[in-house]
Short mmCIF file of C-alpha atoms (C1' of nucleotides) in Angstrom, two decimals:
data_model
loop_
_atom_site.label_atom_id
_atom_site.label_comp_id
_atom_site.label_asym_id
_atom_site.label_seq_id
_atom_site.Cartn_x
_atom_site.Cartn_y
_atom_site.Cartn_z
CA UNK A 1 -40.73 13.93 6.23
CA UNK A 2 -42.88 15.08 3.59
CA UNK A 3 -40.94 17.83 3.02
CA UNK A 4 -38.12 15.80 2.65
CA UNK A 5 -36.48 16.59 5.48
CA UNK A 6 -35.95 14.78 9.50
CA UNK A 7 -34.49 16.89 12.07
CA UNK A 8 -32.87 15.12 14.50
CA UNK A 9 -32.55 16.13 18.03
CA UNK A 10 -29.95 15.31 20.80
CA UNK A 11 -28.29 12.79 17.85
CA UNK A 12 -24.96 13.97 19.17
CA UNK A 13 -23.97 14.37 22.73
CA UNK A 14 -20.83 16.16 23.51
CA UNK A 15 -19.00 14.81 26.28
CA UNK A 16 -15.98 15.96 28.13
CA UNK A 17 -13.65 13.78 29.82
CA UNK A 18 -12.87 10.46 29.94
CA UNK A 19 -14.35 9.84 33.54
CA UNK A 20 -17.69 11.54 31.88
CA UNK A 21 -17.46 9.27 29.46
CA UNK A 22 -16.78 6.06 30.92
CA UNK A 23 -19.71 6.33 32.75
CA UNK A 24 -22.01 7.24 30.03
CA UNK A 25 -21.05 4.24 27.80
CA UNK A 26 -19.26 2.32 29.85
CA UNK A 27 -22.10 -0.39 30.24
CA UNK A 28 -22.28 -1.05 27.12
CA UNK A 29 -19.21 -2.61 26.86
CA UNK A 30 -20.19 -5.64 28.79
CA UNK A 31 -22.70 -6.74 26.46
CA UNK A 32 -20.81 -5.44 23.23
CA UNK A 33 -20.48 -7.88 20.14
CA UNK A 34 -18.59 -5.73 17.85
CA UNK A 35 -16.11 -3.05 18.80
CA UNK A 36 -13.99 -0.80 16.42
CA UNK A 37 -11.65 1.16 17.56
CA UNK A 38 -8.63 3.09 16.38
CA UNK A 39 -6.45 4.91 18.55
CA UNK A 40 -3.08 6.79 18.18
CA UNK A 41 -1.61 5.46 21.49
CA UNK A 42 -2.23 3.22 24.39
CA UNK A 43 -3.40 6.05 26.56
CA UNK A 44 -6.58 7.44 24.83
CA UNK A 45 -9.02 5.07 25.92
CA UNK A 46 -8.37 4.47 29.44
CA UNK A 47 -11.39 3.84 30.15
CA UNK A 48 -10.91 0.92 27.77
CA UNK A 49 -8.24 0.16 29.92
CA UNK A 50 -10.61 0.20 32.89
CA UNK A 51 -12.93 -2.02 31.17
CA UNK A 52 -10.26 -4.46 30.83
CA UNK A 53 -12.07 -6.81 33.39
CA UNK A 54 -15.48 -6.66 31.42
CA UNK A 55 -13.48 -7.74 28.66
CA UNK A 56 -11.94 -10.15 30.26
CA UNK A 57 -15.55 -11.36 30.77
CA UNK A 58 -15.92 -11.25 27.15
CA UNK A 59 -13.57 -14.56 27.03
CA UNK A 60 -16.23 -16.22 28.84
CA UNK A 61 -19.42 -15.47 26.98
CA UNK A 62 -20.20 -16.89 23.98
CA UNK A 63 -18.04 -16.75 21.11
CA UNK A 64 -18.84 -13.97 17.93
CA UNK A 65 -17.60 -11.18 19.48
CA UNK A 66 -15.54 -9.40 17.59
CA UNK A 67 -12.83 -6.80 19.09
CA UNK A 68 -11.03 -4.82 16.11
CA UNK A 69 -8.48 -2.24 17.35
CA UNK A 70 -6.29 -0.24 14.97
CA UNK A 71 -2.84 1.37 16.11
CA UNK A 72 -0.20 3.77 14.73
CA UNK A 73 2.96 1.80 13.39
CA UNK A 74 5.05 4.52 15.84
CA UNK A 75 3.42 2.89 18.56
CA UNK A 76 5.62 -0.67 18.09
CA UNK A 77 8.92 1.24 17.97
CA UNK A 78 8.18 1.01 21.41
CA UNK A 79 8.53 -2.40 22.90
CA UNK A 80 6.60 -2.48 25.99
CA UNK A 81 3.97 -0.69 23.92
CA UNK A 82 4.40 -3.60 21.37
CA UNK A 83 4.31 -6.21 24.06
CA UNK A 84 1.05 -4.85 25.57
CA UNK A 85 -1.12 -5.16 21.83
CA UNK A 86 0.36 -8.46 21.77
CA UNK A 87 -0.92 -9.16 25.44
CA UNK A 88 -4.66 -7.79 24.56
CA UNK A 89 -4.70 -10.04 21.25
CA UNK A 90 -3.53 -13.21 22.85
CA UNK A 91 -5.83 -12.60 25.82
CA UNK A 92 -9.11 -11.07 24.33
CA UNK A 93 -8.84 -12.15 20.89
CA UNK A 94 -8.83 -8.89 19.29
CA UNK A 95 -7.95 -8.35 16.10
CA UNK A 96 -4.87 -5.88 16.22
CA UNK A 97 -4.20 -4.00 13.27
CA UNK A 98 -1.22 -1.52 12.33
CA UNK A 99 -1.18 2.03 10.15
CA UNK A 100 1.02 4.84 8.78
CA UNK A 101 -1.58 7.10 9.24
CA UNK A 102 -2.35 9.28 11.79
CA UNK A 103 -5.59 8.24 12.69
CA UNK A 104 -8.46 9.96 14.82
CA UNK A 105 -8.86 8.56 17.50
CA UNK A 106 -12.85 6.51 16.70
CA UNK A 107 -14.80 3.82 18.78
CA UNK A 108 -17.91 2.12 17.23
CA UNK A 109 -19.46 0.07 19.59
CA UNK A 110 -21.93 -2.74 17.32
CA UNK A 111 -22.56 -0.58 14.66
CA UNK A 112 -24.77 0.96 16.70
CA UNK A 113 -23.08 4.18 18.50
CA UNK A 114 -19.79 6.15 17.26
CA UNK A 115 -17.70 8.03 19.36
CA UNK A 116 -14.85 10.43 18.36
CA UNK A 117 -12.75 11.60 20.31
CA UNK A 118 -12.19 15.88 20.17
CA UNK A 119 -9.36 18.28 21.25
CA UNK A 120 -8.48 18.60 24.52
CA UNK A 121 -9.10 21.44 26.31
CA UNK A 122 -8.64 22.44 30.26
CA UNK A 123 -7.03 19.57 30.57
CA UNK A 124 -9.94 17.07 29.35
CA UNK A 125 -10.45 15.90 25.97
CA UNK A 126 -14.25 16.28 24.29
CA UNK A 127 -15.89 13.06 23.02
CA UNK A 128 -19.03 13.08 20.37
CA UNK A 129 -20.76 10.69 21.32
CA UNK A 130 -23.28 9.97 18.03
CA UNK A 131 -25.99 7.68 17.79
CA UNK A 132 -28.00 8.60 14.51
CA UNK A 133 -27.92 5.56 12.27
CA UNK A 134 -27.25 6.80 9.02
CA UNK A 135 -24.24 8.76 10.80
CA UNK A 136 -22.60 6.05 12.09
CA UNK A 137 -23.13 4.11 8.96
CA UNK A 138 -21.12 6.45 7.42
CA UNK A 139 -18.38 6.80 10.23
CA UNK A 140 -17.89 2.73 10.30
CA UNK A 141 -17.88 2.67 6.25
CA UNK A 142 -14.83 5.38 6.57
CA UNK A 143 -13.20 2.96 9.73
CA UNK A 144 -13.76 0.14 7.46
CA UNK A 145 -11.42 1.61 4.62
CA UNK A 146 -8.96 2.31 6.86
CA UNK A 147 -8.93 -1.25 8.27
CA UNK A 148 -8.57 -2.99 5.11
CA UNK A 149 -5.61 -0.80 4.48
CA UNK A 150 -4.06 -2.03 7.73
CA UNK A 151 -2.01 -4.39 8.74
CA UNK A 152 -2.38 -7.56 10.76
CA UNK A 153 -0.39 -7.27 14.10
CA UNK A 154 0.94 -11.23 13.51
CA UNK A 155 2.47 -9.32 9.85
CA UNK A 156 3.76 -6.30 11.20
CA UNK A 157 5.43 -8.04 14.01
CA UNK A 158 8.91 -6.84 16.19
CA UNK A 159 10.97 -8.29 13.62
CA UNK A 160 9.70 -6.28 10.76
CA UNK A 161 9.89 -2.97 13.17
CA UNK A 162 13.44 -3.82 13.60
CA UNK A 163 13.83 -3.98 9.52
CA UNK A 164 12.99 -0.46 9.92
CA UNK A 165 15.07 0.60 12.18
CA UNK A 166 17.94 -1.28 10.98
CA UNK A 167 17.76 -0.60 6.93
CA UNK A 168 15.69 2.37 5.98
CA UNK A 169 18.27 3.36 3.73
CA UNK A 170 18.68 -0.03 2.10
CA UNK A 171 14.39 -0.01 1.93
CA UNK A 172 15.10 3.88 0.33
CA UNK A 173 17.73 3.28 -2.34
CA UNK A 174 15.84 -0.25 -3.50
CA UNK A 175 12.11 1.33 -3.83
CA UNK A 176 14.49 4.12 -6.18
CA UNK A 177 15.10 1.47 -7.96
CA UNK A 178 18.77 1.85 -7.37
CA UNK A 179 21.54 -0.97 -8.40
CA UNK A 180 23.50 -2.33 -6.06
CA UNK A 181 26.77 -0.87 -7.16
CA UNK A 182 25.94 2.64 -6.71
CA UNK A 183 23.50 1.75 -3.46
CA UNK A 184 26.52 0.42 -1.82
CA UNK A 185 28.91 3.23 -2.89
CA UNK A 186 26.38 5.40 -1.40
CA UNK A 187 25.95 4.18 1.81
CA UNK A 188 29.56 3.80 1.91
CA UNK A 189 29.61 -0.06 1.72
CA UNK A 190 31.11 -2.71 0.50
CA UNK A 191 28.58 -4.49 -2.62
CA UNK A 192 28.64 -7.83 -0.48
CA UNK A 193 27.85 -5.58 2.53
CA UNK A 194 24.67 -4.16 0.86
CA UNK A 195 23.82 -7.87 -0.41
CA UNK A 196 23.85 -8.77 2.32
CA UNK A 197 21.44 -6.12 3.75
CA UNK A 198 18.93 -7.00 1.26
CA UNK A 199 19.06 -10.41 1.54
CA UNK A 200 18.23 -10.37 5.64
CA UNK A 201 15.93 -8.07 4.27
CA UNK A 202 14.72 -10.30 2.17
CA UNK A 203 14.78 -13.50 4.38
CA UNK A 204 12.86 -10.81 7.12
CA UNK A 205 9.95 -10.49 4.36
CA UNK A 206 10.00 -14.08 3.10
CA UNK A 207 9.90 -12.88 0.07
CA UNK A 208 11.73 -15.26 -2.68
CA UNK A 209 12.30 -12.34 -5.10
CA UNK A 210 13.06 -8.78 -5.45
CA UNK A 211 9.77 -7.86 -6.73
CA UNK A 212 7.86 -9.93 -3.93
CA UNK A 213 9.76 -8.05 -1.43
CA UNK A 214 8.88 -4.79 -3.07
CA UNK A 215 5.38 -5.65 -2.60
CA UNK A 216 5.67 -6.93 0.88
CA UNK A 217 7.73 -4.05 2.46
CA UNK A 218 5.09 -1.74 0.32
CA UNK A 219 2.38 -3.21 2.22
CA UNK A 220 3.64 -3.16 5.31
CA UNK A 221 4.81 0.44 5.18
CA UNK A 222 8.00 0.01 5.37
CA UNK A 223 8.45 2.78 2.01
CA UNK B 1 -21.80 21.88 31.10
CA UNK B 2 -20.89 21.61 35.05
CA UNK B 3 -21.93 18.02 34.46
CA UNK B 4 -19.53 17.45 31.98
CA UNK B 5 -21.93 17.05 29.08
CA UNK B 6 -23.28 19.24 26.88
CA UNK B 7 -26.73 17.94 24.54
CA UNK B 8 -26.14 19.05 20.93
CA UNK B 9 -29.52 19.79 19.49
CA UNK B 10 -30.22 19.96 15.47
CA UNK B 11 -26.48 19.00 15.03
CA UNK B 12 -27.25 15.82 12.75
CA UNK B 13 -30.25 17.03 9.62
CA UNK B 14 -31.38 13.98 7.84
CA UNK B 15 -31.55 15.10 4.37
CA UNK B 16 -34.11 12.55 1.79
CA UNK B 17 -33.33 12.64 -1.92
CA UNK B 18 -30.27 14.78 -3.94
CA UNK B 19 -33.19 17.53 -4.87
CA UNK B 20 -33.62 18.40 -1.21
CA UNK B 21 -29.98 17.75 -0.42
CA UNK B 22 -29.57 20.54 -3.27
CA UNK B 23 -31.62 23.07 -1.82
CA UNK B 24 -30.17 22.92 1.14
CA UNK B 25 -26.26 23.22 0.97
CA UNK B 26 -26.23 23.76 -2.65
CA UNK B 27 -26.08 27.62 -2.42
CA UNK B 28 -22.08 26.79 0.11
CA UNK B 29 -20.66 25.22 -3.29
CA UNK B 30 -20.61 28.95 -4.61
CA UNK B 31 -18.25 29.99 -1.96
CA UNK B 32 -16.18 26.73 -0.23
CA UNK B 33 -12.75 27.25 -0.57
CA UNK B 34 -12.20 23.18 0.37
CA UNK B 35 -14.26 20.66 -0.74
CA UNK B 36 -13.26 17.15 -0.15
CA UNK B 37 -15.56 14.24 -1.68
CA UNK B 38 -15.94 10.84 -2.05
CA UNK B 39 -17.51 8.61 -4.50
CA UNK B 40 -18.01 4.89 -5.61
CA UNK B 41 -18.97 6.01 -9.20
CA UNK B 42 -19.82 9.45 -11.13
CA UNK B 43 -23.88 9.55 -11.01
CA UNK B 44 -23.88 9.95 -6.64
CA UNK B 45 -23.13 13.47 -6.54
CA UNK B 46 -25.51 14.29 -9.35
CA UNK B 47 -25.86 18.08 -7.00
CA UNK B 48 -22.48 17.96 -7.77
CA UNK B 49 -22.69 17.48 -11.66
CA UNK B 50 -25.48 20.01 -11.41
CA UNK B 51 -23.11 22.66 -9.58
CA UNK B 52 -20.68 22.09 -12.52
CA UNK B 53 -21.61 26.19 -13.29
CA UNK B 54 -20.67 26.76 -9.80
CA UNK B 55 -17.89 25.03 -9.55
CA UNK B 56 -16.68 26.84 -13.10
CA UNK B 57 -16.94 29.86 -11.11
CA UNK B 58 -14.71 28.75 -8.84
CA UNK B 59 -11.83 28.99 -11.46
CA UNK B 60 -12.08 32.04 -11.76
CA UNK B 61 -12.35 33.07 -8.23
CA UNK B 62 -9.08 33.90 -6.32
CA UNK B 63 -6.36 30.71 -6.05
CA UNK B 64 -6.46 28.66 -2.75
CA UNK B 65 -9.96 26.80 -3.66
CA UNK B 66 -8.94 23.10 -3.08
CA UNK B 67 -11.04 20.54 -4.10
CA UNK B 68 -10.30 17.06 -3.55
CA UNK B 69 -12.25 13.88 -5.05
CA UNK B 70 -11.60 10.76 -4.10
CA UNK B 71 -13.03 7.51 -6.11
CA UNK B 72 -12.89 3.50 -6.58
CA UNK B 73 -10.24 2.21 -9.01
CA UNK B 74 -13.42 0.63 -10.35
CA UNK B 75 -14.28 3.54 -12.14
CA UNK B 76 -11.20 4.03 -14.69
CA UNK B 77 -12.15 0.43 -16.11
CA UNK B 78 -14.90 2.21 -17.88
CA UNK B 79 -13.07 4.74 -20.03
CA UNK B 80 -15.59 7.42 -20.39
CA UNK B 81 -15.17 7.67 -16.75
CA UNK B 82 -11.89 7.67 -16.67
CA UNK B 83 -12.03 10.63 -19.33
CA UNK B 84 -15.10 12.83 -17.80
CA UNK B 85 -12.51 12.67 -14.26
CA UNK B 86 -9.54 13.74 -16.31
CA UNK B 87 -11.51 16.46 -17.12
CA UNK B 88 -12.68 17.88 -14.03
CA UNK B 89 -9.38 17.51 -12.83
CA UNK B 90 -8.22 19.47 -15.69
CA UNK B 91 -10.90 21.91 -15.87
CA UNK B 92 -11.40 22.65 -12.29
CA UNK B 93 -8.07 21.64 -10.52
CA UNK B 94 -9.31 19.38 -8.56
CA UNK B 95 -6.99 17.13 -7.19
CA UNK B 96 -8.34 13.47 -7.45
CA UNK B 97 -7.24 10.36 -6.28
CA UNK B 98 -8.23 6.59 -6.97
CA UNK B 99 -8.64 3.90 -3.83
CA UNK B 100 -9.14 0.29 -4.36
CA UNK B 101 -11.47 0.00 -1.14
CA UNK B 102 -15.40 0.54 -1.13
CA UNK B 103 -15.55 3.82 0.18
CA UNK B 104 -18.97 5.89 1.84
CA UNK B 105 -19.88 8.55 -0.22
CA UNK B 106 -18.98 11.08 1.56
CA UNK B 107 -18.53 15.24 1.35
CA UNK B 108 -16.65 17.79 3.56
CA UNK B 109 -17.73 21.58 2.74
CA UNK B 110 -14.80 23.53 4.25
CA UNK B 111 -14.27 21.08 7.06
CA UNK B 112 -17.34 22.79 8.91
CA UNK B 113 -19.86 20.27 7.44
CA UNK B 114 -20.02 16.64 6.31
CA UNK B 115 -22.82 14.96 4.44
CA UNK B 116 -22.56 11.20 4.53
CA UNK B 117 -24.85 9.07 2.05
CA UNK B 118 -26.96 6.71 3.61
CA UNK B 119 -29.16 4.00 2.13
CA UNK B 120 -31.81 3.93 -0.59
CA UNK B 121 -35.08 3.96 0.27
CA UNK B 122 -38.33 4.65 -1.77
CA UNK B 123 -36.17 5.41 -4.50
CA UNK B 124 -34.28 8.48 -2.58
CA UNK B 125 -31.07 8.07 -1.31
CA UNK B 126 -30.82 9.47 1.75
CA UNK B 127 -28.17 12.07 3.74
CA UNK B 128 -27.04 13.01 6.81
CA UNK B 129 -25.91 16.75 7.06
CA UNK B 130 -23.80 17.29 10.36
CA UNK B 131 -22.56 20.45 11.12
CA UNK B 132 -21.20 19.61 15.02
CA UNK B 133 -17.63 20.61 15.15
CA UNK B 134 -15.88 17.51 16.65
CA UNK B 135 -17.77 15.20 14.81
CA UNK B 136 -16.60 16.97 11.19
CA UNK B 137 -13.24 16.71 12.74
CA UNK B 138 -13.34 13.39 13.49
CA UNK B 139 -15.06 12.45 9.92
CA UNK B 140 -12.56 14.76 8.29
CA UNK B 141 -9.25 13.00 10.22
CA UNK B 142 -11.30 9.57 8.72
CA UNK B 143 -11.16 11.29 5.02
CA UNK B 144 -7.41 12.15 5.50
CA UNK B 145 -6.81 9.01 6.00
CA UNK B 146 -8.15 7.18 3.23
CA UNK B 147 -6.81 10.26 1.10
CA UNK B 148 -3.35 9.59 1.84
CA UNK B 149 -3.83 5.93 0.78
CA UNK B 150 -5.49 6.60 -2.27
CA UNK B 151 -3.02 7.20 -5.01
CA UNK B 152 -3.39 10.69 -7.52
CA UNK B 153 -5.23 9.91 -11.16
CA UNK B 154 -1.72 11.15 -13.08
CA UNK B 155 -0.26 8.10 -11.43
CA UNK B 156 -2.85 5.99 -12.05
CA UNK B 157 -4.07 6.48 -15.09
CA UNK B 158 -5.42 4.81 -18.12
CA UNK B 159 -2.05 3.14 -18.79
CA UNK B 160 -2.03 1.99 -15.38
CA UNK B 161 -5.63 0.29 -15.61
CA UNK B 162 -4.58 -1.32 -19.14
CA UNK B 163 -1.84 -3.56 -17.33
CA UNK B 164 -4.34 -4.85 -14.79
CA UNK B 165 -6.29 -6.06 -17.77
CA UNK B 166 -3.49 -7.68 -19.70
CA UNK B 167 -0.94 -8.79 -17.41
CA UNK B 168 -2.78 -10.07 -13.93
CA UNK B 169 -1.66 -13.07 -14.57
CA UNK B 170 1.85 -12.10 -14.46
CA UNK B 171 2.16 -9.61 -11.56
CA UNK B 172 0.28 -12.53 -9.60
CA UNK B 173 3.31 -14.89 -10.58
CA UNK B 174 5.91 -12.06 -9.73
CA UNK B 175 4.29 -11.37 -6.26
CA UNK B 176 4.30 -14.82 -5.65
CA UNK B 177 7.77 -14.74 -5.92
CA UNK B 178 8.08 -17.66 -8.73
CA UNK B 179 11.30 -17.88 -10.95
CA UNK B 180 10.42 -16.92 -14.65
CA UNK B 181 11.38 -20.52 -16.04
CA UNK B 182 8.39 -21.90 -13.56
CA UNK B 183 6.14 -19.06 -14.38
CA UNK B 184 6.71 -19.08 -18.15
CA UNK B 185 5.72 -22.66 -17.85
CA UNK B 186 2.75 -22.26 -15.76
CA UNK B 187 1.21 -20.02 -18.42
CA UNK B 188 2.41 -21.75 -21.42
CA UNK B 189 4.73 -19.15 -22.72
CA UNK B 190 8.49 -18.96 -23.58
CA UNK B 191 10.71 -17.82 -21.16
CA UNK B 192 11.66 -15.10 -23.73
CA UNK B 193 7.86 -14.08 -24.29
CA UNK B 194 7.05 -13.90 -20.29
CA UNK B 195 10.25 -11.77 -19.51
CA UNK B 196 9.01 -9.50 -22.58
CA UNK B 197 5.70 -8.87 -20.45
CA UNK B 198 7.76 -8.47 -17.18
CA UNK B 199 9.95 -6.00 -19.41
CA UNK B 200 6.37 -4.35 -20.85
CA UNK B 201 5.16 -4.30 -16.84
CA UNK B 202 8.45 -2.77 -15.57
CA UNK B 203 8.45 0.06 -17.88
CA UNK B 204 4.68 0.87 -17.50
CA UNK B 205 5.19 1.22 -14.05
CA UNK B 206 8.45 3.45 -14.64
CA UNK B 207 10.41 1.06 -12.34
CA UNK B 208 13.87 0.44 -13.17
CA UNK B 209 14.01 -2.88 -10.88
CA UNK B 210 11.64 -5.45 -10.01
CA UNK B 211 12.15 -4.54 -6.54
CA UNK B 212 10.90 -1.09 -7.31
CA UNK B 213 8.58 -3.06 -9.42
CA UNK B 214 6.67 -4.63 -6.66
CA UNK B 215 6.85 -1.22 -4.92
CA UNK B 216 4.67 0.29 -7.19
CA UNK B 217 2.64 -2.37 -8.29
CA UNK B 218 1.39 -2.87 -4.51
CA UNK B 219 1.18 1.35 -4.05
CA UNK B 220 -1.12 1.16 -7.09
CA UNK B 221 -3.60 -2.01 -5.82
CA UNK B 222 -2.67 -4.30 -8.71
CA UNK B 223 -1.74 -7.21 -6.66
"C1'" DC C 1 -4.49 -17.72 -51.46
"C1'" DC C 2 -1.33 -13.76 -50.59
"C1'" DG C 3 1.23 -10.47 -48.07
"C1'" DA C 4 1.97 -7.07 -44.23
"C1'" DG C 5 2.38 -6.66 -39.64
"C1'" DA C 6 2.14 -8.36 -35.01
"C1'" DA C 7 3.11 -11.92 -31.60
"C1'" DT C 8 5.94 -15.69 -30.24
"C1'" DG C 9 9.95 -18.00 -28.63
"C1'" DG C 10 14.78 -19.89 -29.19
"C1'" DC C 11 19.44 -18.28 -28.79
"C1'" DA C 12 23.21 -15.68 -27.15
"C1'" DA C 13 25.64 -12.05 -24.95
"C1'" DC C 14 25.54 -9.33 -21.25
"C1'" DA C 15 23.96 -7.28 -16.72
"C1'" DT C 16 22.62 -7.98 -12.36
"C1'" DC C 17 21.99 -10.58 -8.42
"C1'" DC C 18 22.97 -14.37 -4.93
"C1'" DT C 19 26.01 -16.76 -1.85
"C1'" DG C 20 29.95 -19.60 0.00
"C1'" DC C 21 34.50 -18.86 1.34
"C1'" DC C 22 37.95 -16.60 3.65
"C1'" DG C 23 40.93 -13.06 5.46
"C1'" DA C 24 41.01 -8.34 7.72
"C1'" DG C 25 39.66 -5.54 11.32
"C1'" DC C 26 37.04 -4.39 15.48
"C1'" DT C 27 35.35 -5.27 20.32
"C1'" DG C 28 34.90 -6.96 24.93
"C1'" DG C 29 36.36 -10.15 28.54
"C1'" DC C 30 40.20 -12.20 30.83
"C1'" DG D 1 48.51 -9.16 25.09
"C1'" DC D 2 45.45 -12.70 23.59
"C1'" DC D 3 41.50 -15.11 22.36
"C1'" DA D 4 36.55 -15.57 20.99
"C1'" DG D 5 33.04 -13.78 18.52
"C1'" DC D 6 31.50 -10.60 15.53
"C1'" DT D 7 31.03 -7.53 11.26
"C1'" DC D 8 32.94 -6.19 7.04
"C1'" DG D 9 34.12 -6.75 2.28
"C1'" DG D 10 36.80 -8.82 -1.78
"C1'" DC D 11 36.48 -12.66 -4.84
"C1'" DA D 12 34.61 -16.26 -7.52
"C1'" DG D 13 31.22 -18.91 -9.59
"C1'" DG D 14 26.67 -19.93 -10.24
"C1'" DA D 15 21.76 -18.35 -10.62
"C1'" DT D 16 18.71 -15.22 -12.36
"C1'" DG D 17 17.19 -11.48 -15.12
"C1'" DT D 18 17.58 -8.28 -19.50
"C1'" DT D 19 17.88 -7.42 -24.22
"C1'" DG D 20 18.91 -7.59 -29.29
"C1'" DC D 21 18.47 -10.54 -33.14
"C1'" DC D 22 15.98 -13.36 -36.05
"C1'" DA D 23 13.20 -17.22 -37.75
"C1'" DT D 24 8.61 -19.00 -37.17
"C1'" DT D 25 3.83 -18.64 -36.53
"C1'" DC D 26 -0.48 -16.26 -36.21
"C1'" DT D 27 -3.96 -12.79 -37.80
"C1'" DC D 28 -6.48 -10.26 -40.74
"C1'" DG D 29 -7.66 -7.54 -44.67
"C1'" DG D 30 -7.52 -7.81 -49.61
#
DNA sequence: CCGAGAATGGCAACATCCTGCCGAGCTGGC
DNA sequence: GCCAGCTCGGCAGGATGTTGCCATTCTCGG
């Protein structure tokens, strides 16, 4: 170090597969604490999946563990996708959050070890497995950000995934800042028509005003 | 890698103080073509400052050098700041964006190698250089992310930064959703002199509704 | 103290938005 | 066909928001 300088050997492990990897890590998540992880679908971590019974013993051991999984908003257009993040809040208490991002696809297991999930190739997708400290300071720093700019599950619920698939136009011509007259006449509907739009749309957000609902819909996405 | 794993030696350099750091990778700033950074304020990437000549260079190298820069909404309070990033964004094209979360300092050199900041100890900040493909992919996905929910400096800009400092009281009431009568009398104003500021609000933000309003006042972090 | 300029707030006219009411039209079951 | 249940959209009247006008008040330099 006096030259200012630490190499650091075998600080990141390749692995390939998910079977692979399971069984390299896959004790650790009896005895984890604190688990981050951010995934694009349901399928990525199967071997979180798997695990589902240590977890399940999680419920029983004392309580501070803390389960924080982040999720594409495309993956609640599906409903029995939907149904199943639901399922693993209610029954693991897991903190379920929703973004518009793409997102690739991270675990952090007690801010201790990151792993990050590769491109597949012949058939089996590479995971770096990292363990230097300073490294995986940085990764859960970056996972932080992106979890503060996500959205509770309880928020982003079915009902507000139905908004969007019921008035992306109405969403569209309000964040233009459009008036009703000419939103209406645009979408080939009657004023009270479009009033009416906004105002479930409204009543969907709670939101007691215009400009409360322009924050709300901004937050969850839905522009 | 018949076992599925393959042991990564020398992938992650631990790097102490922004001399060494220099030394090191400061001869790839002559030649990246994509340089994506992240700061909390202007003095961590004093390498960076340094490599000012280098980076001059870069302007008049061929088009297709994209640098990105990425820092806290913190910064533009202070307007010197806010006038030294206007003009490396003007000066070197750099394309920079402002987030409202704490962010890891953090640098991508042609997304072949990341340096992440780590603590500071002994007076010397120290770095980890990694160079291991899937974990600069992974790191890089993590910057893309926050990048995309960052918002560009031309949109937030010193105007921008003024309203937060004059009118948080009043994009608090609007986002709460309260009628003007009831917010006018909550901060002792006229009705007249609180719609003025709405009127002041709407037309710093460019928003022709307070629907849009809200839209942009969320996008931009002020409430 | 004086005066110029800015900030305030009442008033009024107008624009926009919100909503109850009701009739028209559409759809599916019988 | 006929009815029930639904959406659609015109209309009206009230609620809320927007803006110009102007008198009053405040602020600050002279």
């Amino acid at each position: 170090m006096s030259d200012g300088l630490t190499r650091v050997n075998e600080a990141v492990t390749v692995v390939r597969g998910e079977e692979e990897l399971f069984r390299r890590i896959g004790h650790l998540l009896a005895t984890v604490t604190d688990l981050a992880c951010a995934a694009n679908d349901l399928a990525t971590w199967a071997a979180d999946h798997r695990s589902d019974e240590l977890a399940a013993a999680t419920v029983g051991r004392a309580a501070g563990v803390r389960i924080r999984k982040m999720y594409r908003s495309a993956l609640l257009l599906d409903s029995v996708s939907a149904h199943e993040l639901a399922r693993r809040r209610d029954q693991f208490g897991a903190e379920i959050r929703i973004t518009h991002e793409e997102i690739n696809e991270t675990i952090v297991i007690d801010r201790r070890l990151v792993i990050l999930a590769g491109d597949v190739r012949a058939g089996q997708r590479s995971y770096s497995v990292i363990t230097q400290p300073e490294t995986v300071q940085g990764v859960m720093s970056l996972f932080e950000t992106a979890w503060r700019s996500a959205t509770d599950l309880a928020v982003y619920d079915a009902q507000v995934a139905d908004i969007r698939r019921l008035a992306p136009a109405v969403l569209d011509l309000l964040s233009q800042g459009v008036k009703d007259e000419a939103a209406a006449r645009r979408l080939g509907l009657g004023v009270r028509t479009y009033r009416r739009r906004v105002a479930e749309l409204m009543d969907a957000l709670g939101a007691g005003s215009r400009f409360q609902a322009g924050v709300r819909a901004r937050e969850l996405g839905l522009v």
